[in-house]
Amino acid sequence: MAAATALLVSAPVLGGADNLQTTQTNIYGTPGGLIDMPTAEVAPEGQLSTTLSAYGAGNNLTTRTTLSFQILPRLSASFRYSGVGGLLPEPGRPTFDTLYDRSFDLSYRLINEGRVRPALTIGLRDLAGTGVYSGEYLVATKSIADRFRLSAGVGWGRLGTYGTFSSTGNRPAVTLGKGGIPSYDRWFRGDMAAFGGLSWQVTQKLSFAAEYSSDGYQREVRANALERKIPWNFGVGYKVSDSLRLNAYSLYGSEFGAGLTLSLNTRKTAVKGGLEGAPLPVAPRAPGSAADLGWTTDQTRQAQAIGSLKGLLDRDGIKLHGLQIEPRSAHIQIRNTRFDMRAQAVGRTARAMSRSLPASVETFTITQMIEGQPTTSVTMSRTDLERLENAPATQILAASRFQDGAVTDNGVTLMPDAYPRFDYSIGPYLRFSVFDPENPLRYSAGIKAKAEYHIAPGWIAAGSVSQKIIGNLGDITLPGPSGLPRVRSNVAFYNQSDEPTIDYLTLAKYGRPAKNFYSRLTVGYLERMYAGASAELLWKPVDSRFALGVEVNYVLPRAYDQQFGTRTRATPTGVIPEWNGHVSAYYDVGYGFHTQLDVGQYLAGDFGATLSVDRVFANGWSVGAYATKTDVSSATFGEGSFDKGIRIVIPFSWGTGSPSLQKSETVLKSLSRDGGARLEVDGRLYDKVKDTHRPQMAKTWGKFWR
């Protein structure tokens, strides 16, 4: 191993230092062009890939489903769900036909490739939990003549079980907690072994790989689930398209495997250029026209200007909510029903104002309305708008002023159609549950109807009704008693009804109690499992990346049929508390990272905190994770030790190329547990208002002129 590393470092190998990017994944679903062993290669930043791989057959079939994400240019993370067939249960463990296991990997590129120097990466495989695939490694990779990449490394854990040449001490075998806790006591401890391999990019589509593996597959060999004849693996890959790759493997001289990888880059749009119609150009004023104030006493001209403005906004899916027109200034309030890039809605509104308002109106103020309340007001001069139409968008951003809409709200007259108004939608729904050891995927699908009635400023009655058509979510087995009241673990009972169910039925009041403050009060059937009342207050200045909030909830458990009844708070394992709530801090760290810390009491009465970190891209994609730790012990919580999950938000506009406010959110988490459970009330304030504030709008300001 030492000799191989020295050779890689010292050899005067030619080849461009392209940071060794790759869109290939190995059989574990992590970036790299080898088979079972890791490399120092990385995926392009923002790359999200799903790999399905399998080897063996019958009772010895092993499958791995991996979601990998390149968080930063040097940092990648992978989440894997495996089904390992043919293993023997460990002492004290339940019997099984297939061992289903969750694992989480992290890798970090310590050194980028140079002209002579190889790239060097440190990695943790299956870094928490039961450690079925637990292993750590240091690996170096060097490109050779553009088409070849040579890798060599040293591994611990599983990666140190064949060809061991040294040791760094004893490696504990006892799992920390009930799984899910980082197994830091094992990292880089125990036997060490060397591994390596070579990948060859034959053509743009075809690649080959060969490797020497340091994974002894000891547990599989003992159970006769795999015969390890040789330490060599061989693979061939074929790139069908930028989003689909196929792989085939020969493993250890005894097995054949295959893999399929679906990938996309969250930083790039699926439809280049966008499909929305081009905006109308800014209408420059004729010289001297700004001196004409005759329109101020002419009701017909005023009505024509307002009608023209409303029509131009309707053309773009923007609703004129209210307005105030003075001889030299105009302030309008808008409801954006179309543009997920809020800067684009403001830009199109400013163009419409330039084409419809009298020439004497020099100052434009545009306020975005959210749930009947003003959020951010953007003020700009008409002269700047005319002058900078063909300049970079950053110039009109610098010339614009952002204010709290609560300050500029005085004097605005609401349009006749502002209230009351009714909105509704009907469409399919899909709910699913993963990681049930008895059935890794359960689902429920059907039809959902949603409606909102906007009664008056800030007052909204809303509801959603679902009808299940097919599904098996009601078959989830209840976990054993945990010492906590069943606040989420009885979710199966809420999925057994074949009758129409009320997802939520609420009356909400949104308000602006003071500058920089937002409020919400929601009462009714708050979510599928709870009714009651939820009150929230948020402090969020329009130009700040920081926000603070507080939420207090009074809850009643709903009847299992999810219609109009409630049930007793008493459960077989405890009494559900009446009150819960949190204090929350939000911070936009920069580089697309948003963090949130919630501290308080959860549904089961346990006290603790939830930390969330999301990487949010300018196109609306978001990939993140959260973890909750409360005063509930790992033993009481059950399998997984504490609540955690991965969430992915996909904007519809990314896939269709047309602006849309609709998004799809997927949360991958362990089975529903009672510890760390939080109310799922709709309409929380931070997510409602943050996209309209300056820090977030500035990231997409390039859309102002689109």
XYZ file of C-alpha atoms in Angstrom, residues 115 219 395 511 543-544 637 670:
8
model
C -0.706 17.731 -12.614
C -20.668 -12.462 7.535
C -28.191 47.411 -11.744
C -51.889 39.368 10.426
C -33.577 42.630 4.410
C -32.380 40.130 7.032
C -37.646 5.890 21.380
C -37.817 5.993 9.554
